[in-house]
Amino acid sequence: MEFMLIYIKCNLIKKMNSVIILAAGQSARFGHKIPKQFSILHNKKSVLDFSVDIFINHCKVNEIIIVVPKLWKEKIQKKYPDCKVIYGGENRSESSYLGLRNCSKKCKFVLIHDAARPLISNQLIDKCLFALLDNDGVIPCLNINDALISIDKKEINYLDRKNIKLVQTPQAFRYDKILSAYNNQTNALDDFSVLINNKKKIKTLIINGCEKNFKITTENDMIIAKKIIDEL
């Protein structure tokens, strides 16, 4: 019986799975002329290359849409001819929405991933897809170990870290659910917030993220990522 359930779920995962990689940001905090996602990370491979390659080589991914700035579209399309490369929007939400609108009509599940998270693992991708079989939206998160405070003018308050999580990507969705949510709202901090703010009956799940799957924001983050890759 258990084997049969695993067999059924494995076959469900084989349905049309699309990935949207968001690489249209300008990386203002990175401090380089070249946006961080196009900067070389290791062995002539850029941050974006690492993010794209993990999905290209994943057996359950059928389609990849890369969202980039206009100046980079031709170069990235030439490098990844089997991926769909499109222009990004004015902000992250617009870029996600444009990516969703360019997914195949056969798409069942969609993963939306930050290009600046190059150390994503196959295991995390599998967990996201598997969890979608019973949920409309799935989000990987990490617990917070440090103390947290909020500062409001001169008032300082400590926050209960048990109720706060660090959010990662890929954020995974049933395609019809997230597209419908975006049709009603295109301005949000991230994709999961669009889904849960849509005020429709949905089923969501928080899963454990991965510490190595951090977002590169500064030059120091690049150094840490390079060191991790060297040790693999």
PDB file of C-alpha atoms in Angstrom:
ATOM      1  CA  MET A   1       0.000   0.000   0.000  1.00  0.00           C
ATOM      2  CA  GLU A   2       2.790   2.411   0.956  1.00  0.00           C
ATOM      3  CA  PHE A   3       4.660   1.590  -2.260  1.00  0.00           C
ATOM      4  CA  MET A   4       1.514   2.279  -4.292  1.00  0.00           C
ATOM      5  CA  LEU A   5       1.072   5.720  -2.662  1.00  0.00           C
ATOM      6  CA  ILE A   6       4.689   6.609  -3.428  1.00  0.00           C
ATOM      7  CA  TYR A   7       4.224   5.430  -7.018  1.00  0.00           C
ATOM      8  CA  ILE A   8       1.099   7.575  -7.452  1.00  0.00           C
ATOM      9  CA  LYS A   9       2.763  10.668  -6.009  1.00  0.00           C
ATOM     10  CA  CYS A  10       5.859  10.208  -8.164  1.00  0.00           C
ATOM     11  CA  ASN A  11       3.670  10.083 -11.254  1.00  0.00           C
ATOM     12  CA  LEU A  12       1.797  13.212 -10.191  1.00  0.00           C
ATOM     13  CA  ILE A  13       5.086  15.078  -9.857  1.00  0.00           C
ATOM     14  CA  LYS A  14       5.907  14.145 -13.461  1.00  0.00           C
ATOM     15  CA  LYS A  15       3.185  16.505 -14.661  1.00  0.00           C
ATOM     16  CA  MET A  16       4.057  19.907 -16.118  1.00  0.00           C
ATOM     17  CA  ASN A  17       6.290  21.744 -13.650  1.00  0.00           C
ATOM     18  CA  SER A  18       7.531  25.234 -14.493  1.00  0.00           C
ATOM     19  CA  VAL A  19      10.227  27.326 -12.828  1.00  0.00           C
ATOM     20  CA  ILE A  20      10.465  31.115 -12.879  1.00  0.00           C
ATOM     21  CA  ILE A  21      13.909  32.475 -12.009  1.00  0.00           C
ATOM     22  CA  LEU A  22      13.838  36.137 -11.038  1.00  0.00           C
ATOM     23  CA  ALA A  23      17.003  37.873 -12.247  1.00  0.00           C
ATOM     24  CA  ALA A  24      15.754  41.355 -13.120  1.00  0.00           C
ATOM     25  CA  GLY A  25      16.910  43.206  -9.988  1.00  0.00           C
ATOM     26  CA  GLN A  26      19.454  46.022 -10.137  1.00  0.00           C
ATOM     27  CA  SER A  27      21.370  44.912  -6.987  1.00  0.00           C
ATOM     28  CA  ALA A  28      21.751  48.418  -5.537  1.00  0.00           C
ATOM     29  CA  ARG A  29      23.131  47.053  -2.227  1.00  0.00           C
ATOM     30  CA  PHE A  30      25.742  44.884  -3.928  1.00  0.00           C
ATOM     31  CA  GLY A  31      27.958  47.825  -4.844  1.00  0.00           C
ATOM     32  CA  HIS A  32      29.117  46.615  -8.281  1.00  0.00           C
ATOM     33  CA  LYS A  33      28.423  47.951 -11.761  1.00  0.00           C
ATOM     34  CA  ILE A  34      27.282  44.472 -12.808  1.00  0.00           C
ATOM     35  CA  PRO A  35      24.172  43.181 -10.976  1.00  0.00           C
ATOM     36  CA  LYS A  36      25.052  40.401  -8.526  1.00  0.00           C
ATOM     37  CA  GLN A  37      23.127  37.732 -10.431  1.00  0.00           C
ATOM     38  CA  PHE A  38      25.423  38.195 -13.441  1.00  0.00           C
ATOM     39  CA  SER A  39      28.649  38.431 -11.418  1.00  0.00           C
ATOM     40  CA  ILE A  40      31.081  35.516 -11.584  1.00  0.00           C
ATOM     41  CA  LEU A  41      30.768  33.296  -8.546  1.00  0.00           C
ATOM     42  CA  HIS A  42      33.027  30.320  -9.225  1.00  0.00           C
ATOM     43  CA  ASN A  43      34.967  28.779 -12.114  1.00  0.00           C
ATOM     44  CA  LYS A  44      33.650  31.285 -14.710  1.00  0.00           C
ATOM     45  CA  LYS A  45      30.047  30.581 -13.692  1.00  0.00           C
ATOM     46  CA  SER A  46      27.829  33.452 -12.613  1.00  0.00           C
ATOM     47  CA  VAL A  47      25.393  33.453  -9.703  1.00  0.00           C
ATOM     48  CA  LEU A  48      22.572  33.061 -12.233  1.00  0.00           C
ATOM     49  CA  ASP A  49      24.334  30.128 -13.908  1.00  0.00           C
ATOM     50  CA  PHE A  50      24.315  28.155 -10.667  1.00  0.00           C
ATOM     51  CA  SER A  51      20.618  28.835 -10.120  1.00  0.00           C
ATOM     52  CA  VAL A  52      19.658  27.948 -13.691  1.00  0.00           C
ATOM     53  CA  ASP A  53      21.814  24.820 -13.900  1.00  0.00           C
ATOM     54  CA  ILE A  54      20.278  23.152 -10.840  1.00  0.00           C
ATOM     55  CA  PHE A  55      16.820  23.423 -12.403  1.00  0.00           C
ATOM     56  CA  ILE A  56      17.930  22.505 -15.937  1.00  0.00           C
ATOM     57  CA  ASN A  57      19.391  19.271 -14.600  1.00  0.00           C
ATOM     58  CA  HIS A  58      16.427  18.430 -12.373  1.00  0.00           C
ATOM     59  CA  CYS A  59      14.379  15.573 -13.800  1.00  0.00           C
ATOM     60  CA  LYS A  60      11.025  16.961 -12.631  1.00  0.00           C
ATOM     61  CA  VAL A  61      11.404  20.438 -14.161  1.00  0.00           C
ATOM     62  CA  ASN A  62       9.819  20.789 -17.605  1.00  0.00           C
ATOM     63  CA  GLU A  63      10.078  24.504 -18.293  1.00  0.00           C
ATOM     64  CA  ILE A  64      12.265  27.398 -17.145  1.00  0.00           C
ATOM     65  CA  ILE A  65      11.454  31.089 -17.542  1.00  0.00           C
ATOM     66  CA  ILE A  66      14.273  33.523 -16.723  1.00  0.00           C
ATOM     67  CA  VAL A  67      13.237  37.109 -15.999  1.00  0.00           C
ATOM     68  CA  VAL A  68      16.030  39.618 -16.716  1.00  0.00           C
ATOM     69  CA  PRO A  69      16.666  43.339 -17.364  1.00  0.00           C
ATOM     70  CA  LYS A  70      16.255  44.390 -20.995  1.00  0.00           C
ATOM     71  CA  LEU A  71      19.993  44.921 -21.512  1.00  0.00           C
ATOM     72  CA  TRP A  72      20.705  41.303 -20.595  1.00  0.00           C
ATOM     73  CA  LYS A  73      17.950  39.495 -22.479  1.00  0.00           C
ATOM     74  CA  GLU A  74      19.844  38.747 -25.692  1.00  0.00           C
ATOM     75  CA  LYS A  75      22.950  37.509 -23.891  1.00  0.00           C
ATOM     76  CA  ILE A  76      21.061  35.229 -21.494  1.00  0.00           C
ATOM     77  CA  GLN A  77      18.790  33.858 -24.232  1.00  0.00           C
ATOM     78  CA  LYS A  78      21.845  32.961 -26.305  1.00  0.00           C
ATOM     79  CA  LYS A  79      23.413  31.219 -23.325  1.00  0.00           C
ATOM     80  CA  TYR A  80      20.234  29.290 -22.465  1.00  0.00           C
ATOM     81  CA  PRO A  81      18.411  28.625 -25.757  1.00  0.00           C
ATOM     82  CA  ASP A  82      16.136  26.004 -24.175  1.00  0.00           C
ATOM     83  CA  CYS A  83      14.847  28.473 -21.582  1.00  0.00           C
ATOM     84  CA  LYS A  84      12.341  31.243 -22.142  1.00  0.00           C
ATOM     85  CA  VAL A  85      13.973  34.600 -21.349  1.00  0.00           C
ATOM     86  CA  ILE A  86      11.726  37.615 -20.800  1.00  0.00           C
ATOM     87  CA  TYR A  87      11.969  41.221 -19.634  1.00  0.00           C
ATOM     88  CA  GLY A  88      11.310  41.991 -15.981  1.00  0.00           C
ATOM     89  CA  GLY A  89       8.912  44.552 -14.545  1.00  0.00           C
ATOM     90  CA  GLU A  90       9.337  47.613 -12.353  1.00  0.00           C
ATOM     91  CA  ASN A  91       9.527  45.497  -9.189  1.00  0.00           C
ATOM     92  CA  ARG A  92       9.689  41.899  -8.009  1.00  0.00           C
ATOM     93  CA  SER A  93       5.944  41.366  -8.062  1.00  0.00           C
ATOM     94  CA  GLU A  94       5.622  42.593 -11.639  1.00  0.00           C
ATOM     95  CA  SER A  95       8.487  40.339 -12.712  1.00  0.00           C
ATOM     96  CA  SER A  96       6.826  37.333 -11.070  1.00  0.00           C
ATOM     97  CA  TYR A  97       3.511  38.135 -12.732  1.00  0.00           C
ATOM     98  CA  LEU A  98       5.165  38.453 -16.144  1.00  0.00           C
ATOM     99  CA  GLY A  99       6.846  35.107 -15.556  1.00  0.00           C
ATOM    100  CA  LEU A 100       3.537  33.483 -14.629  1.00  0.00           C
ATOM    101  CA  ARG A 101       1.856  34.828 -17.735  1.00  0.00           C
ATOM    102  CA  ASN A 102       4.613  33.272 -19.849  1.00  0.00           C
ATOM    103  CA  CYS A 103       4.281  29.778 -18.385  1.00  0.00           C
ATOM    104  CA  SER A 104       2.966  26.984 -20.559  1.00  0.00           C
ATOM    105  CA  LYS A 105      -0.804  26.525 -20.581  1.00  0.00           C
ATOM    106  CA  LYS A 106      -0.121  22.943 -19.492  1.00  0.00           C
ATOM    107  CA  CYS A 107       1.628  24.100 -16.317  1.00  0.00           C
ATOM    108  CA  LYS A 108       0.341  22.454 -13.135  1.00  0.00           C
ATOM    109  CA  PHE A 109       2.943  23.452 -10.537  1.00  0.00           C
ATOM    110  CA  VAL A 110       5.243  26.481 -10.587  1.00  0.00           C
ATOM    111  CA  LEU A 111       8.309  27.314  -8.514  1.00  0.00           C
ATOM    112  CA  ILE A 112       9.421  30.951  -8.257  1.00  0.00           C
ATOM    113  CA  HIS A 113      13.080  31.350  -7.286  1.00  0.00           C
ATOM    114  CA  ASP A 114      15.476  34.219  -6.637  1.00  0.00           C
ATOM    115  CA  ALA A 115      18.453  34.016  -8.992  1.00  0.00           C
ATOM    116  CA  ALA A 116      20.562  35.352  -6.116  1.00  0.00           C
ATOM    117  CA  ARG A 117      20.138  32.040  -4.244  1.00  0.00           C
ATOM    118  CA  PRO A 118      22.640  29.904  -6.203  1.00  0.00           C
ATOM    119  CA  LEU A 119      23.089  27.141  -3.618  1.00  0.00           C
ATOM    120  CA  ILE A 120      19.605  25.666  -3.792  1.00  0.00           C
ATOM    121  CA  SER A 121      19.568  21.862  -3.578  1.00  0.00           C
ATOM    122  CA  ASN A 122      17.742  19.143  -5.476  1.00  0.00           C
ATOM    123  CA  GLN A 123      16.358  17.957  -2.150  1.00  0.00           C
ATOM    124  CA  LEU A 124      14.639  21.293  -1.491  1.00  0.00           C
ATOM    125  CA  ILE A 125      13.160  21.332  -4.995  1.00  0.00           C
ATOM    126  CA  ASP A 126      11.803  17.811  -4.448  1.00  0.00           C
ATOM    127  CA  LYS A 127      10.315  18.789  -1.089  1.00  0.00           C
ATOM    128  CA  CYS A 128       8.530  21.769  -2.643  1.00  0.00           C
ATOM    129  CA  LEU A 129       7.047  19.737  -5.496  1.00  0.00           C
ATOM    130  CA  PHE A 130       6.058  16.842  -3.253  1.00  0.00           C
ATOM    131  CA  ALA A 131       4.327  19.183  -0.788  1.00  0.00           C
ATOM    132  CA  LEU A 132       2.321  20.762  -3.617  1.00  0.00           C
ATOM    133  CA  LEU A 133       0.479  17.503  -4.128  1.00  0.00           C
ATOM    134  CA  ASP A 134      -1.582  18.318  -1.033  1.00  0.00           C
ATOM    135  CA  ASN A 135      -1.265  22.120  -0.869  1.00  0.00           C
ATOM    136  CA  ASP A 136      -1.880  25.257  -2.936  1.00  0.00           C
ATOM    137  CA  GLY A 137       1.255  27.034  -1.774  1.00  0.00           C
ATOM    138  CA  VAL A 138       4.511  25.931  -0.152  1.00  0.00           C
ATOM    139  CA  ILE A 139       7.187  28.143   1.369  1.00  0.00           C
ATOM    140  CA  PRO A 140      10.619  27.114   2.734  1.00  0.00           C
ATOM    141  CA  CYS A 141      11.629  28.888   5.940  1.00  0.00           C
ATOM    142  CA  LEU A 142      14.345  28.850   8.582  1.00  0.00           C
ATOM    143  CA  ASN A 143      14.050  29.321  12.322  1.00  0.00           C
ATOM    144  CA  ILE A 144      15.704  32.383  13.864  1.00  0.00           C
ATOM    145  CA  ASN A 145      18.267  31.769  16.600  1.00  0.00           C
ATOM    146  CA  ASP A 146      19.198  35.355  17.466  1.00  0.00           C
ATOM    147  CA  ALA A 147      17.224  37.751  19.644  1.00  0.00           C
ATOM    148  CA  LEU A 148      15.069  40.222  17.701  1.00  0.00           C
ATOM    149  CA  ILE A 149      13.955  43.746  18.512  1.00  0.00           C
ATOM    150  CA  SER A 150      11.673  46.264  16.838  1.00  0.00           C
ATOM    151  CA  ILE A 151      12.467  49.969  17.056  1.00  0.00           C
ATOM    152  CA  ASP A 152       9.668  52.524  16.898  1.00  0.00           C
ATOM    153  CA  LYS A 153      11.129  56.010  17.390  1.00  0.00           C
ATOM    154  CA  LYS A 154      12.565  55.782  20.922  1.00  0.00           C
ATOM    155  CA  GLU A 155      10.748  52.619  21.951  1.00  0.00           C
ATOM    156  CA  ILE A 156      12.472  49.246  21.724  1.00  0.00           C
ATOM    157  CA  ASN A 157      10.522  46.001  21.960  1.00  0.00           C
ATOM    158  CA  TYR A 158      11.740  42.419  21.944  1.00  0.00           C
ATOM    159  CA  LEU A 159       9.967  40.086  19.529  1.00  0.00           C
ATOM    160  CA  ASP A 160       9.101  36.455  20.121  1.00  0.00           C
ATOM    161  CA  ARG A 161      11.347  34.666  17.645  1.00  0.00           C
ATOM    162  CA  LYS A 162       9.146  31.553  17.860  1.00  0.00           C
ATOM    163  CA  ASN A 163       6.595  33.383  15.725  1.00  0.00           C
ATOM    164  CA  ILE A 164       9.083  34.710  13.161  1.00  0.00           C
ATOM    165  CA  LYS A 165      10.736  32.843  10.303  1.00  0.00           C
ATOM    166  CA  LEU A 166      13.324  33.620   7.642  1.00  0.00           C
ATOM    167  CA  VAL A 167      11.674  33.168   4.245  1.00  0.00           C
ATOM    168  CA  GLN A 168      13.496  31.515   1.331  1.00  0.00           C
ATOM    169  CA  THR A 169      12.773  30.546  -2.245  1.00  0.00           C
ATOM    170  CA  PRO A 170      11.730  28.658  -4.291  1.00  0.00           C
ATOM    171  CA  GLN A 171       8.189  29.443  -3.294  1.00  0.00           C
ATOM    172  CA  ALA A 172       5.986  26.795  -4.848  1.00  0.00           C
ATOM    173  CA  PHE A 173       2.392  27.013  -6.019  1.00  0.00           C
ATOM    174  CA  ARG A 174      -0.385  25.350  -7.897  1.00  0.00           C
ATOM    175  CA  TYR A 175      -0.238  27.409 -11.051  1.00  0.00           C
ATOM    176  CA  ASP A 176      -3.926  28.251 -11.304  1.00  0.00           C
ATOM    177  CA  LYS A 177      -4.036  29.448  -7.685  1.00  0.00           C
ATOM    178  CA  ILE A 178      -1.069  31.826  -7.842  1.00  0.00           C
ATOM    179  CA  LEU A 179      -2.009  33.196 -11.268  1.00  0.00           C
ATOM    180  CA  SER A 180      -5.528  33.931 -10.044  1.00  0.00           C
ATOM    181  CA  ALA A 181      -4.104  35.670  -6.964  1.00  0.00           C
ATOM    182  CA  TYR A 182      -1.764  37.793  -9.083  1.00  0.00           C
ATOM    183  CA  ASN A 183      -4.624  38.788 -11.373  1.00  0.00           C
ATOM    184  CA  ASN A 184      -6.086  40.578  -8.349  1.00  0.00           C
ATOM    185  CA  GLN A 185      -2.861  41.970  -6.856  1.00  0.00           C
ATOM    186  CA  THR A 186       0.549  42.768  -8.355  1.00  0.00           C
ATOM    187  CA  ASN A 187       2.256  44.709  -5.572  1.00  0.00           C
ATOM    188  CA  ALA A 188       3.603  42.630  -2.693  1.00  0.00           C
ATOM    189  CA  LEU A 189       6.809  41.747  -0.870  1.00  0.00           C
ATOM    190  CA  ASP A 190       6.903  38.231  -2.274  1.00  0.00           C
ATOM    191  CA  ASP A 191       4.794  35.676  -4.093  1.00  0.00           C
ATOM    192  CA  PHE A 192       3.537  33.773  -1.058  1.00  0.00           C
ATOM    193  CA  SER A 193       2.097  36.970   0.406  1.00  0.00           C
ATOM    194  CA  VAL A 194       0.109  37.483  -2.808  1.00  0.00           C
ATOM    195  CA  LEU A 195      -1.442  34.041  -2.378  1.00  0.00           C
ATOM    196  CA  ILE A 196      -2.371  34.363   1.294  1.00  0.00           C
ATOM    197  CA  ASN A 197      -3.657  37.940   0.905  1.00  0.00           C
ATOM    198  CA  ASN A 198      -6.041  36.885  -1.845  1.00  0.00           C
ATOM    199  CA  LYS A 199      -8.681  35.997   0.774  1.00  0.00           C
ATOM    200  CA  LYS A 200      -9.733  32.817  -0.997  1.00  0.00           C
ATOM    201  CA  LYS A 201      -9.809  29.401   0.606  1.00  0.00           C
ATOM    202  CA  ILE A 202      -6.337  27.960   0.169  1.00  0.00           C
ATOM    203  CA  LYS A 203      -4.169  25.342   1.804  1.00  0.00           C
ATOM    204  CA  THR A 204      -0.558  26.266   2.533  1.00  0.00           C
ATOM    205  CA  LEU A 205       2.446  24.617   4.112  1.00  0.00           C
ATOM    206  CA  ILE A 206       5.699  25.866   5.630  1.00  0.00           C
ATOM    207  CA  ILE A 207       8.611  23.473   5.112  1.00  0.00           C
ATOM    208  CA  ASN A 208      12.164  23.549   6.419  1.00  0.00           C
ATOM    209  CA  GLY A 209      14.514  25.532   4.219  1.00  0.00           C
ATOM    210  CA  CYS A 210      18.272  25.099   3.923  1.00  0.00           C
ATOM    211  CA  GLU A 211      20.938  27.296   5.528  1.00  0.00           C
ATOM    212  CA  LYS A 212      23.098  27.127   2.403  1.00  0.00           C
ATOM    213  CA  ASN A 213      20.219  28.489   0.335  1.00  0.00           C
ATOM    214  CA  PHE A 214      20.866  32.076   1.443  1.00  0.00           C
ATOM    215  CA  LYS A 215      20.395  35.125  -0.753  1.00  0.00           C
ATOM    216  CA  ILE A 216      23.511  36.889  -2.001  1.00  0.00           C
ATOM    217  CA  THR A 217      23.124  40.573  -1.188  1.00  0.00           C
ATOM    218  CA  THR A 218      26.628  41.827  -0.375  1.00  0.00           C
ATOM    219  CA  GLU A 219      30.204  41.147  -1.441  1.00  0.00           C
ATOM    220  CA  ASN A 220      30.707  39.232   1.795  1.00  0.00           C
ATOM    221  CA  ASP A 221      27.846  36.909   0.809  1.00  0.00           C
ATOM    222  CA  MET A 222      29.724  36.169  -2.424  1.00  0.00           C
ATOM    223  CA  ILE A 223      32.831  35.239  -0.440  1.00  0.00           C
ATOM    224  CA  ILE A 224      30.827  32.877   1.779  1.00  0.00           C
ATOM    225  CA  ALA A 225      29.134  31.264  -1.238  1.00  0.00           C
ATOM    226  CA  LYS A 226      32.494  30.731  -2.966  1.00  0.00           C
ATOM    227  CA  LYS A 227      33.872  29.063   0.150  1.00  0.00           C
ATOM    228  CA  ILE A 228      30.873  26.716   0.369  1.00  0.00           C
ATOM    229  CA  ILE A 229      31.263  25.739  -3.299  1.00  0.00           C
ATOM    230  CA  ASP A 230      34.989  25.091  -2.801  1.00  0.00           C
ATOM    231  CA  GLU A 231      34.150  22.692   0.016  1.00  0.00           C
ATOM    232  CA  LEU A 232      31.538  20.715  -1.936  1.00  0.00           C
TER     233      LEU A 232
END
